[in-house]
Amino acid sequence: MELWANLIVLTWAVAFMLWQGVGFAITLGTVFAIWAILAVSLNLVVGFTGLLSIGHIGFFGIGAYAMAFLTSDASYEQLRTEAIPTLGWPFFAALPVSVVLAGVTALLVGIVFNRFRDDIFVLVSFGFAIIAFSVFLNLRSVTRGAFGIHEIERPAIGGWVLDGEVEFLVFALICLALVVLVCWLIVTSSFGRVLTAIREDEEAIAVFGYQVTHYKLAVWVISAMMAGLAGGLFGSWTTFIDPNSFILLESMLLVCIVILGGLATIWGSLLGAMAFVLLDEGMRFLPFIPSEFVGQARQIVLGILLVLLMLFRPQGLVGRYRL
Amino acid sequence: MPTSSLRSVVLLALAILLIPLALACGGDDEEEGPFRIGVMESATGPGETYGRVAIQAKQMAVDEINAAGGINGRMLELVVEDSKCSAQDAITAYNKLTDVDGVKIILGTSCSGAMLGAAPLAEADGVVLFSGLATNPDIANAGDYIFRTSMSDAQLGVDTGNLLWADGIRTLATITEATDYAEGVRRTSVAQFEKRGGQVLAAERYASDITDFRTQLTKLLATNPDALHVAAQSEFTGGTILKQARELGYDGPIYSDIVPVGTTAIEIAGEAATGVKAVIADIDPANAKGQEVLGQFRERYGYVTLAWYLGSAYDDVHIAAACLEETDDDQDADGFRDCLYDITWSGAIGDNYSFDGDGEVVGLTNVVVEVLPVSERTAENNGYRGLGFAPSE
């Protein structure tokens, strides 16, 4: 079955690209790369460690806002009462800050979250997503609140600005490859085996002298840093962000991607992200729908397809572990 | 896995894969085909109300143009995409329209966030982005290919500040929904009000999912302001605030923008909305074209809401048709852009309006309206009466 799942998604991706042309595929490739980084990072926490977090979008937002605040050019702003300073940082100086800021935030909240497990952990991660959104909306001196921030910097190497879609896609895929590599090193190391043991029986592994809270906190922070990286990329790619990009629904979609691809498998997260992007964007090509209903029809069909996939593959496309 | 389930999964996947193939069979004749322009609106998501009205008004305008013989003998066709009121979705919708459908002229978006997400791409690609609804002041600087018939929130705020001062209001309390539109209205209104010498005694903000405003209103009214200013994004919250303010015993003047005096809002508020004054972009009752469009829309879809934005979306299609008639090429974005800079238009939302060097509409003016008692509200008057143009001083 796993072979079939791989074949179907990959064939589908190639067919979609051949049918729609390379231009649109490049856009979808970038969306895929950003969602895949997020999915891989969340799978570390949910799949490998067994902590179901629905607050990951908060770290994604922190990374995006750090990138926006540090690199945007505020001279465009018409409402001077909502102005933020123009710091003019280059992308590659801001990106590490996005990553570190998300990590530091994760460390601080993780110290508290480590006290919780199972359904209570889900609830507190939900609370984090709500708080993060509220901060993005209300900390107007930094985020411009509902107005959002635009003119966010694209990556530049020397005088070469990666403002083309192809260049950005390549850069995003390199970032994805690095994240996958780090994730693979983690899950194949002794550290990763302890994480899996925590997922299976936290109390049993504690009996052997492992500091479970330290391991959970470490993977939580690493995962958040990856999400911060995805956020920095997202802000730079869209060049505009506002709090609507970081609502709880996005977090739920992210959990869906991880489950769709399969828990505790890196390849599953990549496959899940690819399948989701193809499903979501593929629905733009639904035939015979009157223009007035095209958006709604797309959402309904997407929802039905996701339900069907979960009916047939509750463990995900290539998953080995179920929540 | 059972064989039957496996077969079902494979069949499902094949069905999904066949969608593109089915579509590929229906290619268009490029030689004699219609003029194709893109539309990006919030068909779903937070701006769905605006997006739906905009799509319907645009489709109505297209049907009207085609029924009259099209443009230079060719039909006009809209390619509609959902930008969901989000920058990311606007970017993917934009790239789908430009890369797959090959359009060079896009009408939309409904939301400023989506507009600001897609605008840099349109500017870089030389694609015209032409909105009838996005009002964020920052759009003014978005680029040479970016136009809109919607008036900036900045102007609405200036007009509201002037109205407050002209009505003798000297102290104010404000309650505002935390969205870019509502925040923009409040900020610019307050800035102009304070510039004229007014004083804001208290200010409250609320998230879009709040339904009970009594605590915030009690705090605001305790400061005893001359008037209350309500800036809302959704008609539900706007109407509820009006209702709850009156229930708390406040009988002073209330000022707002279009949303709290929208059809749904004043229905929720009932008699509590009576007397509320709002500065809005509205279709002039004396504008025969505007009234005709509203009548046609009501007949076709059975309702009318956000009348001015409906008219704005309708006008955008007719302006686009006029420019396509001139350029005779839906791939000539530069010619289309130049046409927009030169054009002076009279349509549903006003007479003799045009676009300035920033692509901002000029020649349109906000008006002041006052909500009527329930017994006098009709579908034709939208529940309010006009008091004339907003004061400039």
XYZ file of C-alpha atoms in Angstrom:
716
model
C 0.000 0.000 0.000
C 2.813 2.411 0.821
C 4.216 1.851 -2.638
C 0.828 2.695 -4.118
C 0.562 5.847 -2.023
C 3.997 6.992 -3.134
C 3.296 6.194 -6.754
C -0.057 7.933 -6.754
C 1.103 11.164 -5.119
C 4.295 11.427 -7.134
C 2.588 10.557 -10.422
C -0.107 13.017 -9.600
C 2.485 15.730 -8.940
C 4.250 15.075 -12.237
C 0.952 14.917 -14.151
C -0.173 18.153 -12.572
C 3.067 19.867 -13.526
C 2.918 18.588 -17.118
C -0.693 19.606 -17.445
C -0.517 23.042 -15.859
C 2.967 24.005 -16.927
C 6.086 24.761 -14.994
C 5.106 28.329 -13.992
C 2.260 27.391 -11.675
C 4.155 24.305 -10.498
C 6.942 26.582 -9.251
C 4.455 28.481 -7.103
C 3.026 25.246 -5.751
C 6.552 23.973 -5.179
C 7.277 26.926 -2.926
C 4.024 26.451 -1.022
C 4.911 22.760 -0.691
C 8.418 23.510 0.598
C 7.132 25.842 3.319
C 4.337 23.479 4.412
C 6.744 20.527 4.278
C 9.223 22.239 6.628
C 6.351 22.883 9.008
C 5.047 19.325 8.678
C 8.452 17.729 9.237
C 9.037 19.924 12.270
C 5.617 19.161 13.755
C 6.063 15.445 13.104
C 9.098 15.512 15.390
C 6.815 16.540 18.229
C 3.566 14.772 17.314
C 4.751 11.670 15.504
C 8.088 10.830 17.071
C 7.491 12.103 20.615
C 3.724 11.688 20.907
C 2.901 15.256 21.945
C -0.110 16.438 19.957
C 0.497 20.166 19.529
C -1.978 22.411 17.740
C -0.069 25.565 18.561
C 2.719 25.196 16.019
C 1.361 28.027 13.916
C 2.441 30.392 16.703
C 6.138 29.646 16.101
C 5.577 29.941 12.368
C 4.091 33.396 12.970
C 6.931 34.455 15.262
C 9.441 33.588 12.542
C 7.435 35.472 9.940
C 6.986 38.567 12.062
C 10.664 38.623 13.054
C 11.569 38.576 9.370
C 8.999 41.271 8.584
C 9.944 43.591 11.423
C 13.660 43.400 10.748
C 13.656 43.662 6.960
C 10.580 45.602 5.837
C 10.727 49.083 4.421
C 8.211 51.188 6.336
C 8.310 54.129 3.953
C 5.284 52.725 2.114
C 2.998 53.213 5.099
C 0.180 55.635 4.555
C -1.038 55.604 8.151
C 1.878 57.135 10.009
C 0.177 56.501 13.353
C 0.826 52.810 12.764
C 4.387 53.141 11.537
C 7.085 50.683 12.544
C 10.762 51.547 12.262
C 12.728 50.684 9.144
C 15.621 48.566 10.370
C 16.682 47.453 6.916
C 18.303 44.172 7.914
C 19.276 41.885 5.058
C 17.364 38.612 4.767
C 20.259 36.403 5.805
C 20.791 38.417 8.983
C 17.106 38.310 9.854
C 16.580 34.605 9.169
C 18.711 33.388 12.104
C 16.819 35.807 14.346
C 13.530 34.307 13.138
C 14.823 30.854 14.015
C 16.318 31.797 17.373
C 13.343 33.904 18.463
C 10.961 31.028 17.771
C 13.317 28.729 19.696
C 13.603 31.050 22.700
C 9.837 31.440 22.821
C 9.466 27.666 22.654
C 11.944 27.282 25.479
C 10.012 29.676 27.700
C 6.597 28.194 27.035
C 8.022 24.673 26.938
C 9.213 24.938 30.528
C 5.546 25.340 31.479
C 4.132 22.947 28.870
C 6.428 20.163 30.045
C 4.160 19.757 33.039
C 1.344 18.518 30.819
C 0.634 15.392 28.813
C -1.960 13.933 26.472
C -5.241 15.835 26.178
C -4.134 18.568 28.585
C -1.116 19.199 26.375
C -3.460 19.610 23.401
C -5.426 22.213 25.331
C -2.415 24.241 26.412
C -0.987 24.182 22.879
C -4.386 25.435 21.711
C -4.041 28.231 24.272
C -0.613 29.091 22.895
C -2.007 29.435 19.374
C -4.703 31.798 20.663
C -2.203 33.879 22.639
C 0.179 34.086 19.683
C -2.591 35.269 17.377
C -3.676 37.823 19.941
C -0.123 39.154 20.224
C 0.195 39.427 16.433
C -3.071 41.355 16.368
C -2.483 43.635 19.337
C 1.266 44.296 19.587
C 0.832 47.012 17.009
C 4.125 48.790 17.567
C 5.859 45.671 16.237
C 3.293 43.914 14.039
C 1.135 46.848 12.830
C -1.795 44.766 14.059
C -4.511 44.173 11.517
C -2.799 46.387 8.925
C -0.042 43.837 8.444
C 3.501 44.457 7.223
C 4.563 44.502 3.618
C 7.706 45.254 1.591
C 9.382 42.324 3.356
C 12.847 41.612 2.016
C 13.602 38.804 -0.424
C 16.891 36.870 0.042
C 19.964 38.437 -1.575
C 23.440 36.973 -2.023
C 25.776 39.847 -2.731
C 24.020 41.834 -5.419
C 21.958 38.835 -6.538
C 18.413 39.175 -5.218
C 16.394 35.967 -5.264
C 13.268 37.786 -6.383
C 12.423 35.314 -9.117
C 10.044 32.486 -8.285
C 12.502 29.819 -9.474
C 15.355 31.162 -7.379
C 13.145 31.342 -4.321
C 11.871 27.818 -4.892
C 15.423 26.482 -5.084
C 16.329 28.331 -1.892
C 13.206 27.024 -0.120
C 13.994 23.463 -1.229
C 17.554 23.805 0.097
C 16.102 24.903 3.440
C 13.731 21.944 3.339
C 16.613 19.581 2.613
C 18.535 20.945 5.605
C 15.513 20.524 7.857
C 14.992 16.964 6.624
C 18.672 16.206 7.206
C 18.580 17.568 10.762
C 15.381 15.673 11.434
C 16.822 12.457 10.040
C 19.954 12.832 12.181
C 17.757 13.307 15.234
C 15.408 10.385 14.688
C 18.172 7.943 13.789
C 20.302 8.899 16.788
C 20.053 7.610 20.334
C 18.275 10.867 21.123
C 15.601 9.950 18.590
C 15.212 6.486 20.063
C 14.585 8.015 23.471
C 11.912 10.240 21.916
C 10.197 7.190 20.468
C 10.398 5.477 23.832
C 8.808 8.543 25.457
C 5.981 8.297 22.973
C 5.438 4.613 23.736
C 5.724 4.781 27.509
C 6.994 7.923 29.184
C 6.992 6.485 32.670
C 8.881 3.365 31.675
C 11.710 5.309 30.064
C 11.918 7.551 33.142
C 12.492 4.477 35.262
C 15.726 3.907 33.332
C 17.003 7.273 34.473
C 16.299 9.370 31.413
C 15.334 12.973 32.118
C 12.161 12.834 30.076
C 11.332 16.517 30.495
C 14.724 17.521 29.105
C 14.251 15.403 25.998
C 10.737 16.706 25.437
C 11.847 20.279 25.910
C 14.781 19.830 23.532
C 12.685 18.404 20.703
C 10.015 21.025 21.294
C 12.562 23.834 20.904
C 14.199 22.260 17.834
C 10.803 21.799 16.227
C 9.841 25.405 16.968
C 13.091 26.657 15.441
C 12.278 24.787 12.237
C 8.826 26.367 12.254
C 10.484 29.765 12.761
C 12.615 29.068 9.692
C 9.476 28.255 7.709
C 7.910 31.490 8.990
C 10.892 33.553 7.881
C 10.702 31.996 4.438
C 6.947 32.527 4.279
C 7.202 36.240 5.153
C 9.907 36.765 2.583
C 8.016 34.845 -0.100
C 4.667 36.599 0.316
C 6.345 39.963 1.111
C 3.210 40.733 3.115
C 1.912 39.215 6.339
C -0.974 39.953 8.652
C -2.467 38.002 11.576
C -4.930 36.200 9.272
C -2.086 34.000 8.035
C -1.583 32.589 11.545
C -5.051 31.644 12.696
C -5.857 28.413 14.489
C -7.340 26.900 11.321
C -3.887 26.921 9.736
C -2.585 24.985 12.723
C -5.339 22.427 12.308
C -4.516 22.075 8.610
C -0.910 21.465 9.562
C -1.893 18.657 11.935
C -4.034 17.251 9.090
C -1.001 17.242 6.785
C 1.103 15.384 9.335
C -1.616 12.785 9.909
C -2.382 12.551 6.191
C 1.260 11.797 5.382
C 1.795 9.538 8.355
C 3.045 9.962 11.887
C 6.658 9.236 12.812
C 7.936 9.265 9.253
C 9.822 12.117 7.632
C 8.954 10.940 4.147
C 5.302 10.849 5.184
C 5.391 14.537 6.103
C 6.820 15.376 2.699
C 4.233 13.205 0.995
C 1.439 14.628 3.136
C 2.430 18.200 2.323
C 2.612 17.347 -1.363
C -0.762 15.587 -1.361
C -2.379 18.450 0.549
C -1.037 21.153 -1.759
C -2.092 19.149 -4.814
C -5.548 18.559 -3.368
C -6.022 22.155 -2.264
C -4.699 23.795 -5.405
C -5.920 21.050 -7.715
C -9.443 21.974 -6.739
C -8.931 25.290 -8.558
C -9.435 23.262 -11.750
C -12.812 21.785 -10.927
C -14.789 21.850 -14.157
C -18.330 22.973 -14.838
C -18.746 25.085 -11.694
C -20.469 28.485 -12.128
C -18.143 31.340 -11.227
C -20.286 32.339 -8.265
C -19.784 28.983 -6.530
C -16.242 28.112 -7.524
C -14.686 28.942 -4.143
C -17.264 27.148 -2.050
C -17.260 24.069 -4.313
C -13.507 23.860 -4.000
C -13.680 23.816 -0.201
C -16.439 21.200 -0.136
C -14.677 18.830 -2.540
C -11.389 19.242 -0.667
C -13.118 18.380 2.597
C -14.781 15.297 1.118
C -11.515 14.037 -0.370
C -9.729 14.450 2.965
C -12.491 12.526 4.749
C -12.298 9.729 2.154
C -8.535 9.485 2.453
C -8.769 9.279 6.231
C -11.475 6.628 5.924
C -9.240 4.380 3.865
C -5.885 5.275 5.424
C -6.416 6.402 9.040
C -2.710 5.878 9.714
C -1.848 8.215 6.837
C -0.350 7.526 3.453
C 2.864 5.924 4.719
C 2.392 6.080 8.501
C 3.297 3.358 10.951
C 1.885 4.867 14.114
C -1.601 6.034 15.031
C -2.552 8.636 17.613
C -5.071 -4.071 3.672
C -8.148 -5.775 2.133
C -8.118 -5.951 -1.648
C -11.446 -4.107 -1.939
C -10.161 -1.144 0.070
C -6.988 -1.045 -1.951
C -9.037 -1.036 -5.129
C -11.164 1.804 -3.812
C -8.130 3.918 -2.986
C -6.674 3.328 -6.425
C -9.994 4.199 -8.084
C -10.275 7.352 -6.012
C -6.792 8.410 -6.958
C -7.414 7.681 -10.614
C -10.594 9.732 -10.485
C -8.653 12.669 -9.091
C -5.996 12.241 -11.739
C -8.626 12.168 -14.453
C -9.951 15.623 -13.573
C -7.060 17.335 -15.402
C -7.405 15.021 -18.385
C -11.129 15.690 -18.634
C -10.456 19.386 -18.596
C -7.634 19.162 -21.099
C -10.092 17.841 -23.660
C -12.067 21.098 -23.613
C -9.535 23.492 -25.141
C -10.542 26.906 -26.430
C -10.097 28.248 -29.920
C -7.442 30.898 -29.359
C -8.073 32.666 -32.683
C -11.725 33.581 -32.209
C -11.966 33.092 -28.487
C -13.365 35.540 -25.985
C -11.457 38.250 -24.160
C -10.411 36.654 -20.896
C -9.808 38.568 -17.711
C -9.117 37.206 -14.266
C -11.114 37.812 -11.115
C -9.719 37.287 -7.628
C -12.224 37.696 -4.810
C -12.810 36.214 -1.378
C -15.266 33.525 -2.406
C -14.593 31.895 0.961
C -12.957 33.027 4.190
C -13.445 36.150 6.293
C -14.332 38.428 3.368
C -16.855 36.029 1.842
C -19.770 38.514 1.975
C -17.838 41.103 -0.007
C -16.380 38.526 -2.370
C -19.710 36.928 -3.194
C -21.343 40.271 -3.967
C -18.375 41.294 -6.098
C -18.348 38.067 -8.111
C -22.097 38.207 -8.687
C -22.026 41.877 -9.731
C -19.156 41.194 -12.115
C -20.861 38.195 -13.648
C -24.009 40.281 -14.095
C -22.010 42.967 -15.885
C -20.322 40.393 -18.140
C -23.645 38.815 -19.081
C -24.961 42.274 -19.900
C -21.965 43.081 -22.122
C -22.145 39.742 -23.914
C -25.891 40.034 -24.433
C -25.242 43.362 -26.145
C -22.846 41.740 -28.604
C -19.619 41.652 -26.606
C -16.545 43.792 -27.196
C -15.548 44.399 -30.803
C -17.565 41.316 -31.675
C -15.869 39.081 -29.125
C -17.382 37.810 -25.913
C -15.972 38.628 -22.483
C -15.120 35.781 -20.126
C -14.183 35.883 -16.458
C -11.781 33.390 -14.914
C -12.668 33.446 -11.235
C -10.272 32.452 -8.457
C -10.698 32.452 -4.690
C -8.118 34.586 -2.887
C -9.701 33.838 0.520
C -8.766 37.212 2.004
C -5.191 35.967 2.527
C -1.860 36.947 1.022
C -0.743 33.357 0.433
C -3.937 32.354 -1.337
C -3.869 35.561 -3.349
C -0.371 34.676 -4.553
C -1.322 31.152 -5.628
C -4.545 32.431 -7.223
C -2.569 35.139 -9.009
C 0.011 32.659 -10.312
C -2.694 30.281 -11.455
C -4.414 33.085 -13.370
C -1.241 34.370 -14.973
C 0.707 31.124 -15.534
C -2.089 28.707 -16.365
C -4.871 30.891 -17.726
C -2.510 33.449 -19.176
C -4.513 36.498 -18.161
C -2.877 39.913 -17.999
C -5.747 41.825 -16.444
C -7.136 40.855 -13.053
C -10.127 42.407 -11.329
C -9.841 42.131 -7.548
C -9.317 41.607 -4.729
C -12.033 41.993 -2.090
C -9.567 42.189 0.811
C -6.643 44.511 1.286
C -4.402 41.765 2.684
C -4.847 39.703 -0.450
C -4.306 42.771 -2.609
C -1.067 43.640 -0.826
C 0.121 40.046 -1.211
C -0.454 39.888 -4.965
C 0.431 43.499 -5.827
C 4.246 43.090 -5.839
C 3.945 40.168 -8.265
C 1.566 42.053 -10.534
C 3.857 45.053 -10.501
C 6.904 42.939 -11.359
C 5.080 40.994 -14.098
C 3.336 44.009 -15.613
C -0.113 42.629 -14.859
C -2.970 45.025 -14.072
C -4.622 44.477 -10.689
C -7.843 46.464 -10.440
C -9.920 46.343 -7.251
C -13.383 47.612 -6.493
C -13.298 46.784 -2.796
C -9.829 46.939 -1.185
C -9.563 50.086 0.948
C -6.267 49.835 2.897
C -4.436 53.175 2.523
C -1.121 51.389 1.845
C -2.423 50.202 -1.523
C -1.897 53.733 -2.850
C 1.835 53.018 -3.029
C 1.534 49.474 -4.383
C 2.645 50.272 -7.925
C 2.005 51.502 -11.427
C -0.233 48.586 -12.417
C -2.404 48.714 -9.303
C -5.739 50.537 -9.496
C -8.913 50.707 -7.474
C -12.360 52.266 -7.621
C -12.767 51.789 -3.861
C -11.967 54.881 -1.846
C -9.146 54.699 0.694
C -9.982 54.337 4.390
C -7.845 57.409 4.928
C -10.409 59.585 3.150
C -13.281 57.996 5.047
C -11.563 58.818 8.317
C -10.936 62.423 7.371
C -14.586 62.825 6.402
C -15.766 61.234 9.652
C -13.515 63.470 11.744
C -14.858 66.526 9.957
C -18.463 65.395 10.409
C -18.003 64.886 14.137
C -16.574 68.365 14.516
C -19.222 69.963 12.298
C -21.965 68.327 14.405
C -20.581 69.955 17.525
C -19.039 66.812 18.986
C -16.058 67.696 21.177
C -15.481 64.507 23.181
C -15.656 60.979 21.832
C -15.508 57.331 22.875
C -14.622 54.695 20.297
C -15.203 50.961 19.979
C -13.395 49.222 17.140
C -13.108 45.741 15.670
C -9.479 44.605 15.422
C -9.262 44.355 11.628
C -7.316 46.408 9.116
C -10.434 48.073 7.741
C -12.034 49.011 11.069
C -8.724 50.028 12.614
C -7.987 52.209 9.619
C -11.333 53.955 9.894
C -10.910 54.609 13.599
C -7.318 55.786 13.370
C -7.900 58.266 10.593
C -11.213 59.450 12.050
C -9.644 60.086 15.438
C -6.599 61.745 13.890
C -8.780 64.207 11.999
C -11.091 64.740 14.985
C -8.151 65.512 17.263
C -6.614 67.729 14.613
C -9.783 69.790 14.662
C -9.557 70.085 18.473
C -11.626 67.104 19.635
C -10.704 64.791 22.476
C -11.000 61.017 22.717
C -11.994 60.085 26.263
C -11.843 56.305 25.936
C -11.174 53.637 23.325
C -11.983 49.920 23.255
C -11.074 47.253 20.709
C -12.579 43.806 20.236
C -11.789 40.587 18.380
C -14.076 39.530 15.544
C -15.545 36.552 17.403
C -16.843 38.575 20.394
C -20.620 38.803 20.767
C -21.113 40.569 24.098
C -19.899 44.166 24.278
C -21.666 45.299 27.442
C -18.562 45.462 29.609
C -16.631 47.530 27.067
C -19.599 49.781 26.384
C -20.181 50.351 30.100
C -16.572 51.495 30.478
C -16.853 53.787 27.474
C -20.146 55.349 28.465
C -18.917 55.949 32.014
C -16.635 58.632 30.564
C -19.747 60.567 29.440
C -18.662 61.349 25.863
C -20.544 63.654 23.499
C -20.773 60.759 21.029
C -19.883 57.121 20.473
C -17.961 56.037 17.368
C -18.376 52.437 16.171
C -15.993 50.961 13.599
C -16.800 47.367 12.694
C -15.778 44.889 10.007
C -18.755 42.570 10.308
C -22.363 43.678 10.254
C -23.198 41.266 13.044
C -20.881 42.910 15.561
C -21.746 46.406 14.347
C -25.480 45.817 14.774
C -25.029 44.119 18.130
C -23.000 47.035 19.494
C -25.716 49.517 18.506
C -28.352 47.349 20.188
C -26.409 46.808 23.383
C -25.407 50.477 23.670
C -29.075 51.515 23.639
C -29.981 48.692 26.038
C -27.462 50.145 28.469
C -29.395 53.413 28.411
C -27.154 55.429 26.113
C -29.275 57.848 24.082
C -26.543 60.099 22.697
C -25.387 60.284 19.087
C -23.629 57.338 17.464
C -21.361 57.624 14.402
C -20.060 54.873 12.202
C -19.042 53.749 8.730
C -20.941 51.595 6.223
C -20.808 48.322 8.152
C -22.940 49.171 11.241
C -25.617 50.641 8.957
C -25.628 47.701 6.557
C -28.824 45.755 5.929
C -28.004 42.939 8.347
C -26.629 45.262 11.023
C -29.687 47.482 11.269
C -31.928 44.443 11.215
C -30.075 43.107 14.259
C -30.141 46.492 15.987
C -33.800 47.175 15.195
C -35.008 50.506 16.574
C -31.676 50.959 18.373
C -30.094 51.889 15.046
C -32.482 54.768 14.441
C -30.648 58.063 14.196
C -27.187 56.559 13.805
C -25.118 58.658 11.416
C -22.559 57.110 9.111
C -20.066 58.334 6.566
C -20.255 55.925 3.674
C -19.558 55.504 0.039
C -23.080 55.207 -1.289
C -24.864 55.103 -4.583
C -26.570 58.439 -5.098
C -30.378 57.993 -5.196
C -30.371 60.493 -8.078
C -27.922 58.340 -10.067
C -30.220 56.535 -12.500
C -27.545 54.072 -13.582
C -26.769 53.155 -10.001
C -30.405 52.553 -9.153
C -30.856 50.513 -12.323
C -27.918 48.285 -11.406
C -29.256 47.741 -7.887
C -32.663 46.866 -9.325
C -31.189 44.381 -11.772
C -29.072 42.812 -9.057
C -32.070 42.450 -6.743
C -34.095 40.891 -9.530
C -31.359 38.436 -10.450
C -30.126 37.393 -7.010
C -33.041 38.303 -4.746
C -31.122 40.569 -2.392
C -28.957 43.668 -2.246
C -26.227 44.343 0.287
C -23.093 46.510 0.317
C -24.696 48.513 -2.466
C -21.765 50.763 -3.217
C -19.258 47.908 -3.418
C -21.672 46.011 -5.610
C -21.790 49.005 -7.933
C -18.036 49.394 -7.783
C -17.484 45.775 -8.864
C -20.043 46.241 -11.646
C -18.381 49.433 -12.868
C -14.961 47.774 -12.870
C -16.121 45.271 -15.483
C -17.570 47.989 -17.691
C -14.410 50.073 -17.352
C -12.395 46.978 -18.267
C -14.655 46.408 -21.266
C -14.155 50.003 -22.411
C -10.389 49.638 -22.199
C -10.450 46.273 -23.975
C -12.485 47.871 -26.723
C -9.716 50.435 -27.061
C -6.761 48.045 -26.927
C -8.567 45.101 -28.582
C -6.088 42.816 -26.850
C -6.525 41.183 -23.454
C -2.762 40.538 -23.328
C -1.867 44.217 -23.627
C -1.596 45.120 -19.955
C 0.410 48.273 -20.679
C -2.256 49.557 -23.043
C -4.922 48.674 -20.512
C -3.021 50.497 -17.772
C -2.608 53.597 -19.941
C -6.300 53.471 -20.750
C -7.131 53.456 -17.035
C -4.928 56.485 -16.442
C -6.722 58.346 -19.229
C -10.273 57.237 -18.679
C -13.054 59.289 -17.121
C -16.026 57.166 -16.237
C -19.667 57.641 -15.309
C -21.365 54.559 -13.959
C -23.182 53.052 -11.004
C -21.028 54.605 -8.283
C -20.762 58.135 -9.664
C -20.212 60.428 -12.574
C -16.979 61.611 -14.128
C -14.539 59.800 -11.908
C -11.008 58.905 -12.954
C -7.677 57.651 -11.562
C -4.711 59.646 -10.286
C -1.021 58.837 -10.706
C -1.178 56.286 -7.857
C -4.105 54.454 -9.438
C -6.405 55.879 -6.760
C -9.920 56.828 -7.744
C -10.652 60.568 -7.793
C -13.945 62.355 -8.285
C -15.972 60.259 -5.859
C -17.138 61.591 -2.522
C -18.387 59.965 0.642
C -21.845 60.903 1.852
C -23.463 61.172 5.270
C -26.515 59.045 5.978
C -28.858 58.686 8.938
C -30.671 55.464 9.810
C -34.466 55.735 9.643
C -36.983 54.386 12.178
C -37.923 50.754 11.545
C -41.338 51.705 10.179
C -39.745 53.803 7.425
C -37.061 51.349 6.336
C -37.577 49.752 2.946
C -35.505 47.660 0.547
C -35.278 50.667 -1.747
C -33.922 53.174 0.810
C -31.672 50.558 2.496
C -32.965 51.759 5.847
C -31.385 55.204 5.828
C -31.700 58.654 4.297
C -28.952 60.717 2.771
C -27.875 63.975 4.424
C -25.586 65.113 1.628
C -21.870 64.976 0.989
C -19.446 64.565 3.864
C -18.127 67.938 5.081
C -14.710 68.820 3.751
C -13.990 71.213 6.622
